[in-house]
Amino acid sequence: MPPQSVPKKLLLAEDEDALARDLIVTLQEGGFVIQRVSHGEEVVARLKQEEHFDLILLDIVMPRTNGFEVLLALQRMADAPPVIVISNLAHAEDIATAKELGAEDYFIKAVHLPNIVNHVKGVLQI
């Protein structure tokens, strides 16, 4: 019998409860293990505690510490996981800034939410 593969562990940084619930259900159905935080400070704190995540799904507009600030903090961390930004900010400048700060992909929630599992699998190459 072939060995079972370990599910990929994702950190979802999303402050909107209803959207977070929808994303969690969709991603769990896609075979991922999800943990959620609701602001950017929690993302940085979890990684500083050396908690391992295979990928971060990061909103930009969040209380306390926004997604751009989180991306800046991740640049200073060794072995930071890849990041897919999930946001409703659709301006070309926001997308360019996120990618310049290290985001692997930029995902506009209102348009592409049904395809999130495929985006995550693409970034993780699974």
Short mmCIF file of C-alpha atoms in Angstrom, two decimals, residues 5-101:
data_model
loop_
_atom_site.label_atom_id
_atom_site.label_comp_id
_atom_site.label_asym_id
_atom_site.label_seq_id
_atom_site.Cartn_x
_atom_site.Cartn_y
_atom_site.Cartn_z
CA SER A 5 0.73 12.05 1.70
CA VAL A 6 0.58 14.57 4.51
CA PRO A 7 -1.95 17.34 3.81
CA LYS A 8 -0.47 20.78 3.22
CA LYS A 9 -0.98 23.21 6.11
CA LEU A 10 -2.18 26.71 5.19
CA LEU A 11 -2.44 29.86 7.27
CA LEU A 12 -5.40 32.03 6.29
CA ALA A 13 -5.14 35.70 7.30
CA GLU A 14 -8.64 37.07 6.75
CA ASP A 15 -10.59 39.45 9.00
CA GLU A 16 -14.04 38.96 7.43
CA ASP A 17 -15.67 36.06 9.30
CA ALA A 18 -18.16 34.98 6.62
CA LEU A 19 -15.55 34.98 3.87
CA ALA A 20 -13.07 33.15 6.10
CA ARG A 21 -15.63 30.41 6.79
CA ASP A 22 -16.28 30.00 3.05
CA LEU A 23 -12.57 29.84 2.29
CA ILE A 24 -11.90 27.35 5.06
CA VAL A 25 -14.66 25.00 3.85
CA THR A 26 -13.52 25.26 0.22
CA LEU A 27 -9.87 24.64 1.08
CA GLN A 28 -10.64 21.77 3.47
CA GLU A 29 -12.70 20.14 0.73
CA GLY A 30 -9.62 20.56 -1.47
CA GLY A 31 -7.59 18.50 1.00
CA PHE A 32 -5.80 21.24 2.95
CA VAL A 33 -5.43 21.78 6.70
CA ILE A 34 -6.32 25.40 7.51
CA GLN A 35 -5.59 27.64 10.46
CA ARG A 36 -7.02 31.14 10.52
CA VAL A 37 -5.89 34.43 12.00
CA SER A 38 -7.73 37.71 11.66
CA HIS A 39 -4.93 40.27 11.50
CA GLY A 40 -1.38 40.59 10.26
CA GLU A 41 0.29 40.68 13.66
CA GLU A 42 -0.91 37.12 14.23
CA VAL A 43 0.72 35.93 10.99
CA VAL A 44 4.11 37.23 12.06
CA ALA A 45 3.67 35.93 15.62
CA ARG A 46 2.79 32.41 14.45
CA LEU A 47 5.86 32.26 12.21
CA LYS A 48 8.13 33.65 14.94
CA GLN A 49 6.90 30.80 17.15
CA GLU A 50 8.41 28.58 14.45
CA GLU A 51 5.05 27.17 13.50
CA HIS A 52 5.30 25.58 10.06
CA PHE A 53 2.93 26.46 7.23
CA ASP A 54 3.28 25.38 3.62
CA LEU A 55 1.58 28.54 2.36
CA ILE A 56 -0.04 31.75 3.61
CA LEU A 57 -3.24 33.18 2.16
CA LEU A 58 -2.99 36.86 3.06
CA ASP A 59 -5.60 39.59 2.89
CA ILE A 60 -4.27 43.12 2.40
CA VAL A 61 -6.88 45.18 4.26
CA MET A 62 -6.82 43.97 7.86
CA PRO A 63 -6.81 45.66 11.27
CA ARG A 64 -3.58 46.44 13.15
CA THR A 65 -1.07 45.23 10.55
CA ASN A 66 -2.03 45.17 6.88
CA GLY A 67 -0.91 42.62 4.33
CA PHE A 68 1.78 44.83 2.81
CA GLU A 69 3.38 45.19 6.26
CA VAL A 70 3.22 41.41 6.71
CA LEU A 71 4.94 40.89 3.35
CA LEU A 72 7.71 43.27 4.47
CA ALA A 73 8.13 41.32 7.72
CA LEU A 74 8.25 38.03 5.82
CA GLN A 75 11.11 39.31 3.68
CA ARG A 76 13.24 39.46 6.84
CA MET A 77 12.43 35.89 7.89
CA ALA A 78 14.42 32.88 6.82
CA ASP A 79 12.32 30.09 5.35
CA ALA A 80 9.10 32.11 5.12
CA PRO A 81 6.41 30.15 3.28
CA PRO A 82 5.09 31.31 -0.09
CA VAL A 83 2.24 33.81 0.00
CA ILE A 84 -0.85 34.20 -2.12
CA VAL A 85 -2.50 37.55 -1.56
CA ILE A 86 -6.30 37.36 -1.45
CA SER A 87 -7.83 40.80 -1.64
CA ASN A 88 -10.57 42.85 -3.19
CA LEU A 89 -8.06 45.59 -3.98
CA ALA A 90 -7.87 45.25 -7.74
CA HIS A 91 -5.70 48.24 -8.64
CA ALA A 92 -2.63 47.45 -10.72
CA GLU A 93 -0.46 49.34 -8.21
CA ASP A 94 -1.61 47.13 -5.32
CA ILE A 95 -0.95 43.97 -7.31
CA ALA A 96 2.49 45.22 -8.37
CA THR A 97 3.38 46.23 -4.80
CA ALA A 98 2.37 42.84 -3.39
CA LYS A 99 4.42 40.99 -5.98
CA GLU A 100 7.42 43.30 -5.45
CA LEU A 101 7.17 42.45 -1.74
#
